[in-house]
PDB file of C-alpha atoms and ligand atoms in Angstrom:
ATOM      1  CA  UNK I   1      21.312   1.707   6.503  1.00 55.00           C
ATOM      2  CA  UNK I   2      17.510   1.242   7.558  1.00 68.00           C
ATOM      3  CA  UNK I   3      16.036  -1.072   9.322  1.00 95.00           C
ATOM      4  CA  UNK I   4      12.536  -0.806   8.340  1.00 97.00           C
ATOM      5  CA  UNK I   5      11.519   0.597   4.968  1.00 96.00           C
ATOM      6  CA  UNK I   6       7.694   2.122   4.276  1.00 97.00           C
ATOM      7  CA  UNK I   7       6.021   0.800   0.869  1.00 97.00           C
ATOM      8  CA  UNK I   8       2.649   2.382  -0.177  1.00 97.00           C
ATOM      9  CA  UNK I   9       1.216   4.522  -2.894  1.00 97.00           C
ATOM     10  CA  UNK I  10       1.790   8.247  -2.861  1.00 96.00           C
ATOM     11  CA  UNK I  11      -0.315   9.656   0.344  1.00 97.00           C
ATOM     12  CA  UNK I  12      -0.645   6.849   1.916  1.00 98.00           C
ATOM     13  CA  UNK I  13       0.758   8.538   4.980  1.00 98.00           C
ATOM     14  CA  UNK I  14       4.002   7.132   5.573  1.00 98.00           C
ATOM     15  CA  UNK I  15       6.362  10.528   6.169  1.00 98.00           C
ATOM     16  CA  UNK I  16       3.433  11.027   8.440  1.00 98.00           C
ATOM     17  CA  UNK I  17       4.198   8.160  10.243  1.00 98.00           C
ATOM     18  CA  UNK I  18       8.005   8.694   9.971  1.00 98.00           C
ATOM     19  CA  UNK I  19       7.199  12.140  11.925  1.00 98.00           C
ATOM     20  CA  UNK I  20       5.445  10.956  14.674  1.00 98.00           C
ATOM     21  CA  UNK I  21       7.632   8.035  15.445  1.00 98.00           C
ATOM     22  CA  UNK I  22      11.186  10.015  15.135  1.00 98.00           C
ATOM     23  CA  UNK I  23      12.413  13.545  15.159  1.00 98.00           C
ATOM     24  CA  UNK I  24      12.832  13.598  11.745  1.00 97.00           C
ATOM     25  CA  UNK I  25      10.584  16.395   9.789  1.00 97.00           C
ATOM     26  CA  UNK I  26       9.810  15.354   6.229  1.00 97.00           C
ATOM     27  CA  UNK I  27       7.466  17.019   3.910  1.00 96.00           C
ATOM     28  CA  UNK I  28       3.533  16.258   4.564  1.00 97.00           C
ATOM     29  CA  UNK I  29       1.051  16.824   2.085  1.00 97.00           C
ATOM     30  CA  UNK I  30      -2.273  16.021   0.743  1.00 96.00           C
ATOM     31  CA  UNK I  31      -1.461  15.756  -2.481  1.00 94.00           C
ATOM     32  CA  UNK I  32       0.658  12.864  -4.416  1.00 94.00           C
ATOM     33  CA  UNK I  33       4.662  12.801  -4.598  1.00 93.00           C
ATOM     34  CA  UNK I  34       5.644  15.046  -1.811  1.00 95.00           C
ATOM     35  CA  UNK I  35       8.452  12.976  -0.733  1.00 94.00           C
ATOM     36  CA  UNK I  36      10.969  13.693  -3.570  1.00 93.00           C
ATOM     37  CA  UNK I  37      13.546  11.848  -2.253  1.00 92.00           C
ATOM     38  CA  UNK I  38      13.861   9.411   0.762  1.00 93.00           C
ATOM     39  CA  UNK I  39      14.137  10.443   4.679  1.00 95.00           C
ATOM     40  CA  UNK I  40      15.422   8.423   7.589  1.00 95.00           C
ATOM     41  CA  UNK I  41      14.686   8.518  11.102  1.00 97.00           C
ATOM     42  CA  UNK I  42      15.396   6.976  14.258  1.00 97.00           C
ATOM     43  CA  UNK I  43      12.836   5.415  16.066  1.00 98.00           C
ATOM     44  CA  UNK I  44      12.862   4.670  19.715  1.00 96.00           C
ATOM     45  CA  UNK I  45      11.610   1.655  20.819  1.00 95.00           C
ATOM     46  CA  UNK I  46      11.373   0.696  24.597  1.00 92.00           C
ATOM     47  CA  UNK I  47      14.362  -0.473  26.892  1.00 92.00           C
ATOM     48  CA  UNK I  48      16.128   2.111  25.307  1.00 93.00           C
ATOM     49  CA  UNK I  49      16.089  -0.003  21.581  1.00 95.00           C
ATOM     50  CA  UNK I  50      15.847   1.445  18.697  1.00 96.00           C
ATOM     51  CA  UNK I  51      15.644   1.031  14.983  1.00 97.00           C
ATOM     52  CA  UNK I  52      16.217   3.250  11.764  1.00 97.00           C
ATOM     53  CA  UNK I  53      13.027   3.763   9.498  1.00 97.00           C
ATOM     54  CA  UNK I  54      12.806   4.546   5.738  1.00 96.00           C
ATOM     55  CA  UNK I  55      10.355   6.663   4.100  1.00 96.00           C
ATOM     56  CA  UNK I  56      10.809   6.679   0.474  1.00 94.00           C
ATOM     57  CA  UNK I  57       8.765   8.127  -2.404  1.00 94.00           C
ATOM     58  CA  UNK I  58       5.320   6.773  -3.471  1.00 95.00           C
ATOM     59  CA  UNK I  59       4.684   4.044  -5.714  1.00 94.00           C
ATOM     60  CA  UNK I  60       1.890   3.811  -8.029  1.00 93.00           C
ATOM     61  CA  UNK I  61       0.931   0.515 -10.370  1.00 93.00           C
ATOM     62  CA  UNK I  62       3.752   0.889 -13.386  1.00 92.00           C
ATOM     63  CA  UNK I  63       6.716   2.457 -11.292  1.00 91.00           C
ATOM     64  CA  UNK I  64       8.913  -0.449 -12.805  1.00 86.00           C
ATOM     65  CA  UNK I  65       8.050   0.809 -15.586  1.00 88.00           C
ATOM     66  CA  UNK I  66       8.517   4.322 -15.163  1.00 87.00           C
ATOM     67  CA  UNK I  67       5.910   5.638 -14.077  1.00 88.00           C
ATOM     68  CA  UNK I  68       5.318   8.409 -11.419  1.00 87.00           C
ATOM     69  CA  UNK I  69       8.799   8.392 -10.227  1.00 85.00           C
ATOM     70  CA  UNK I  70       9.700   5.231 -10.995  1.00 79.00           C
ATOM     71  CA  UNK I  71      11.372   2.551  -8.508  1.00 83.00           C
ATOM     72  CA  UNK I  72      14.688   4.210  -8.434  1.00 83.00           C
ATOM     73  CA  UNK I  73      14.377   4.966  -5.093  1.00 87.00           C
ATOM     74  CA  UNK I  74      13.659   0.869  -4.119  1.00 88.00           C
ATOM     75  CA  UNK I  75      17.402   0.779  -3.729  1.00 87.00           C
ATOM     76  CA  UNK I  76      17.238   2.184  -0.650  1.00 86.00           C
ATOM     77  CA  UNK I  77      14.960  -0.217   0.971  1.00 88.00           C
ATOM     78  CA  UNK I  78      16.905  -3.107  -0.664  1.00 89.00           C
ATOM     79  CA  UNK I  79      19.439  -2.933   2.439  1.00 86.00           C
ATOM     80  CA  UNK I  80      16.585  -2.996   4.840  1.00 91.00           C
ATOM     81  CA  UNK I  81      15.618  -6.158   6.895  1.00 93.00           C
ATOM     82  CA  UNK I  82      11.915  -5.882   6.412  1.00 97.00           C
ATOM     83  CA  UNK I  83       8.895  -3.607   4.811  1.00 97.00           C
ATOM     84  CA  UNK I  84       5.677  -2.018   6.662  1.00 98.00           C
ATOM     85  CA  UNK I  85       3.646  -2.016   3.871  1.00 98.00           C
ATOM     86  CA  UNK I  86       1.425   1.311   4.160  1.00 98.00           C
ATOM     87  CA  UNK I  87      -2.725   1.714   2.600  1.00 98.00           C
ATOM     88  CA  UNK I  88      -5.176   3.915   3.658  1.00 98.00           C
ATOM     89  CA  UNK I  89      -8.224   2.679   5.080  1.00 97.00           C
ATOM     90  CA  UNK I  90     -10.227   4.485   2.532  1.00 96.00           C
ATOM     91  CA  UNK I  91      -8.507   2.604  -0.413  1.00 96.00           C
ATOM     92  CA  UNK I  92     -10.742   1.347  -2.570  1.00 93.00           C
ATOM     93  CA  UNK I  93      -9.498  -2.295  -2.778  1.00 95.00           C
ATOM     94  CA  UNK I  94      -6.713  -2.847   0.063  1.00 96.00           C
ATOM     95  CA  UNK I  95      -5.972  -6.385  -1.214  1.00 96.00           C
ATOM     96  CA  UNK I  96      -5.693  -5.123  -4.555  1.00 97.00           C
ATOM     97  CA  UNK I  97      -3.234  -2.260  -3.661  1.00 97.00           C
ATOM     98  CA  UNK I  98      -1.237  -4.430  -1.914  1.00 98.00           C
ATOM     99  CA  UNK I  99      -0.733  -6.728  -4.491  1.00 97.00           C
ATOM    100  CA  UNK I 100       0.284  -4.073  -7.014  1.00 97.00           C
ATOM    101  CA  UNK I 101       2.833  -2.883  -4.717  1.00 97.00           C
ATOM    102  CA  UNK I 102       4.124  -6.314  -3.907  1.00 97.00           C
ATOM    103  CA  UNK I 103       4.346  -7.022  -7.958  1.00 96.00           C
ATOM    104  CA  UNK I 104       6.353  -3.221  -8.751  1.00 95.00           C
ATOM    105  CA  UNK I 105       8.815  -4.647  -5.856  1.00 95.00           C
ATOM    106  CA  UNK I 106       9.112  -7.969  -7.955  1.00 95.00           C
ATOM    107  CA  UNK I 107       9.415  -6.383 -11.221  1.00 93.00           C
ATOM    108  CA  UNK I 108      12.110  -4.173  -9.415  1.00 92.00           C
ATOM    109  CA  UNK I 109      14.206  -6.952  -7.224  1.00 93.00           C
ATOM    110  CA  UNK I 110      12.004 -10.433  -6.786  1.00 96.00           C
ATOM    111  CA  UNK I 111      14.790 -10.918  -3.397  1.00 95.00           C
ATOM    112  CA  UNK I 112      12.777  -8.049  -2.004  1.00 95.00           C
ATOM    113  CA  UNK I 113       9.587 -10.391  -1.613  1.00 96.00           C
ATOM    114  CA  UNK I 114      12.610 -12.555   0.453  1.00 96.00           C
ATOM    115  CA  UNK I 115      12.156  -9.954   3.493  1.00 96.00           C
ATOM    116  CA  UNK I 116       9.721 -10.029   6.130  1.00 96.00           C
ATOM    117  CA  UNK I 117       6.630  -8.215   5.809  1.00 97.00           C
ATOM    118  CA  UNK I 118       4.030  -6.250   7.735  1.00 98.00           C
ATOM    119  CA  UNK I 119       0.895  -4.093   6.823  1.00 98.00           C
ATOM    120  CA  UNK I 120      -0.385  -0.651   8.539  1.00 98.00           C
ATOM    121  CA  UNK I 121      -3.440   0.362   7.373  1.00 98.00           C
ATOM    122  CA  UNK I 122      -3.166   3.734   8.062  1.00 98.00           C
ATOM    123  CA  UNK I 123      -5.904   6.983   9.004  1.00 98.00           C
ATOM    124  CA  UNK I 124      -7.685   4.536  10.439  1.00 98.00           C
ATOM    125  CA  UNK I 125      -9.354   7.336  12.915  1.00 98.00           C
ATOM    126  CA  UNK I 126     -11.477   8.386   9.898  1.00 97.00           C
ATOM    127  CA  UNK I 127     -13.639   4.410  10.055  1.00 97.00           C
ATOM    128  CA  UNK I 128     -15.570   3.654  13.059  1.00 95.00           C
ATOM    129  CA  UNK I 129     -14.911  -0.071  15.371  1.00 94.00           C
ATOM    130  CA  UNK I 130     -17.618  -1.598  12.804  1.00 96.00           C
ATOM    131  CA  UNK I 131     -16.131  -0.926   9.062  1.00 95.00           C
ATOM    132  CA  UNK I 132     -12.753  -1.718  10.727  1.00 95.00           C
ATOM    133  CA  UNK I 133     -13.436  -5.511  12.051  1.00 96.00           C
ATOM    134  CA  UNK I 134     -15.792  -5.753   8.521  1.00 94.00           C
ATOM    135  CA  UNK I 135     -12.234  -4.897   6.552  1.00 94.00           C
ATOM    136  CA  UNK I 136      -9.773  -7.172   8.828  1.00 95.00           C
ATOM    137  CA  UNK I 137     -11.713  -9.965   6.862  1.00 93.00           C
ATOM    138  CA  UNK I 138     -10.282  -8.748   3.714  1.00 92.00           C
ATOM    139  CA  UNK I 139      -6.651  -8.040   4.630  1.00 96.00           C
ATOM    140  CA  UNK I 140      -3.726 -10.066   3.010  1.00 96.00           C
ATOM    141  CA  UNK I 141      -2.222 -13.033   5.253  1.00 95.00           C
ATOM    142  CA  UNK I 142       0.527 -10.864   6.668  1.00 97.00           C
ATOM    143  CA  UNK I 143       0.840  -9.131  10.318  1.00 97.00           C
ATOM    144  CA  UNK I 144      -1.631  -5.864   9.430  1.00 97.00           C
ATOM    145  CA  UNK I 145      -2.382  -3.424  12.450  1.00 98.00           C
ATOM    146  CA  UNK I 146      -5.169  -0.574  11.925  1.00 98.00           C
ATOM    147  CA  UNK I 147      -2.970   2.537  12.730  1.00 98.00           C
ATOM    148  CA  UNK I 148      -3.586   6.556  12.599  1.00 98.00           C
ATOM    149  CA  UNK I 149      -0.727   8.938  13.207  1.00 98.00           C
ATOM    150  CA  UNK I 150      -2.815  12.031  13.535  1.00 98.00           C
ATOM    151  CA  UNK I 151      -4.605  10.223  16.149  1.00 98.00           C
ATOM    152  CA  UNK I 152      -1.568   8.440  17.788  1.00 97.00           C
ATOM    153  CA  UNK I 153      -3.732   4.966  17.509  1.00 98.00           C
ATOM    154  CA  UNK I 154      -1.843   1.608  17.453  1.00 98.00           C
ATOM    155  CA  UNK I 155       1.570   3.510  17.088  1.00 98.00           C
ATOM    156  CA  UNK I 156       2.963   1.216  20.008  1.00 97.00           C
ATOM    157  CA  UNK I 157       1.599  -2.028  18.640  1.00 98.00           C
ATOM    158  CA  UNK I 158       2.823  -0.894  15.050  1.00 98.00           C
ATOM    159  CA  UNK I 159       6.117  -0.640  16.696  1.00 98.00           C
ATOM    160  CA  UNK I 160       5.923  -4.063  18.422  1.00 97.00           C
ATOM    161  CA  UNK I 161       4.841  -5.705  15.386  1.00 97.00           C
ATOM    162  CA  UNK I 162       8.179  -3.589  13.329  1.00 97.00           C
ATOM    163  CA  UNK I 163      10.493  -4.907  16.218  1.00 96.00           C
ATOM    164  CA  UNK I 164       9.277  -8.837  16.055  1.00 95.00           C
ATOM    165  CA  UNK I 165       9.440  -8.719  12.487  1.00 94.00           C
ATOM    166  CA  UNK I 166      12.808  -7.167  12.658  1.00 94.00           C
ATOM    167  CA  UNK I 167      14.341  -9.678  15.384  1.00 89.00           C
ATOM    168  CA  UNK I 168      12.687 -13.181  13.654  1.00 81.00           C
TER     169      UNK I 168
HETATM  170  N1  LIG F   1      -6.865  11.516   8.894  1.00 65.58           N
HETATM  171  C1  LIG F   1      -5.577  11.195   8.766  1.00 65.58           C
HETATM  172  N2  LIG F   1      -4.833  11.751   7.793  1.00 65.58           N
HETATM  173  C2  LIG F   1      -3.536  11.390   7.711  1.00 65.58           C
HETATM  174  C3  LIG F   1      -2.933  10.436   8.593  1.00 65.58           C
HETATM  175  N3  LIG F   1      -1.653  10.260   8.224  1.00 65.58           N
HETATM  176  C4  LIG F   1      -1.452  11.073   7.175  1.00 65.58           C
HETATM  177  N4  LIG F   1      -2.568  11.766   6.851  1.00 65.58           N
HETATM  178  C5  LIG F   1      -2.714  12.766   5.782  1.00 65.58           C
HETATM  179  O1  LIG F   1      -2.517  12.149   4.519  1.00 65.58           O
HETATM  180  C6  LIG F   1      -1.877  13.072   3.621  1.00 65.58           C
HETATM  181  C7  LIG F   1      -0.616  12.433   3.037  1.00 65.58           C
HETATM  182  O2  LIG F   1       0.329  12.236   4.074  1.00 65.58           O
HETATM  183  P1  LIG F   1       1.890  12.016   3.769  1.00 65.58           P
HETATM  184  O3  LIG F   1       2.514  11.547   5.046  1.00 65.58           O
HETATM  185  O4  LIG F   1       2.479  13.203   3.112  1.00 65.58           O
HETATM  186  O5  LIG F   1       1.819  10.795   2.734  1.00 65.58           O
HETATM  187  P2  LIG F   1       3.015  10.024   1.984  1.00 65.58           P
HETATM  188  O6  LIG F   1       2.676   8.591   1.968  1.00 65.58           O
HETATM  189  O7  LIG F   1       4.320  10.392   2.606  1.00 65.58           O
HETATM  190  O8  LIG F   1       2.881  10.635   0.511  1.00 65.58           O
HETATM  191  P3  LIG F   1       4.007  10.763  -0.644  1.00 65.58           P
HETATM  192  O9  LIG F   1       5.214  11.407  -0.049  1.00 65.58           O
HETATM  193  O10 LIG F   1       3.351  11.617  -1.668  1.00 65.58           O
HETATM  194  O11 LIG F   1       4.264   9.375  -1.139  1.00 65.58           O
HETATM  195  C8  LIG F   1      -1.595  14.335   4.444  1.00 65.58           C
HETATM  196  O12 LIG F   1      -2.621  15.265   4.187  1.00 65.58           O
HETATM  197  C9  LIG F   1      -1.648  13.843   5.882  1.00 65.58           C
HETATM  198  O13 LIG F   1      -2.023  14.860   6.795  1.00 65.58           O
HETATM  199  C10 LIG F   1      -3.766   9.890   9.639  1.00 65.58           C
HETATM  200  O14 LIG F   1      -3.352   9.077  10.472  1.00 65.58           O
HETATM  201  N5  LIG F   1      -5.072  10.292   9.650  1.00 65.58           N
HETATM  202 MG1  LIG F   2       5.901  11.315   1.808  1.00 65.58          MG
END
């Protein structure tokens, strides 16, 4: 069982993360649907803590319907105590993205908008200081943290904000 379970579109980075943050070793690729099935790994948090994280497949605007590979695998963040929501920072419309994958989660299991709720907005080392504080303006009302895993940039505060939201 997982503590933590990663929600985004396909290539939003999330086995990335899952990589950098455990010894786990999924698949990473720049193309859509790499993950083909979910991976776990055990991150270590400090004080000797830790907590288990979920990367599962992508999901893409009609996944509850059937689309891309469906919402099959939501089951196995339905155990888990909360969701890091994952988008890009190049996404065209991070509200917008967010709100689709909030609504597939609904259509899937509405007790999954019950748990608690953070947002990475990952690759964040491809924006400069000034785009990023323009786009914190336009972020949904939930804990968000700028993040890049290639560049190891707000990993630690990612984790802070996973292990709050996972002892509240
Ligand atoms: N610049 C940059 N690229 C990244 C970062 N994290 C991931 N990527 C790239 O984004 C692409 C997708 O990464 P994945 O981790 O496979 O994405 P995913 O969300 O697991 O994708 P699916 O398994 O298809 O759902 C790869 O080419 C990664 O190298 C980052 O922090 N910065
Ligand atoms: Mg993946």
């Amino acid at each position: 069982m997982a503590d933590v379970g990663l929600v985004g579109f396909p290539n939003a980075g999330k086995s990335t993360l899952l990589s950098v943050v455990s010894a786990a070793k999924p698949e990473i690729a720049d193309y859509p649907f790499t993950t083909l099935t979910p991976n776990l790994g055990i991150v270590s948090y400090r004080d000797n803590r830790s907590f288990v994280m979920a990367d599962i497949p992508g999901i893409i605007e009609g996944a509850s319907e059937g689309k891309g590979l469906g919402i099959r695998f939501l089951r196995h963040i339905e155990r888990n105590s909360m969701l890091l929501f994952m988008i890009p920072c190049d996404s065209d419309d991070i509200l917008k993205e967010y709100q689709v994958l909030l609504n597939e989660l609904k259509q899937y299991n509405p007790e999954l908008l019950d748990k608690n709720r953070i947002l990475a907005i990952t690759k964040s080392d491809m924006i400069d200081d000034e785009l990023m504080e323009e786009m914190k303006l336009t972020l949904p009302d939930i804990p968000s943290v700028f993040v890049s895993s290639v560049a190891n940039k707000n990993i630690d505060k990612l984790k802070d904000l996973i292990w709050l939201g996972l002892n509240d």
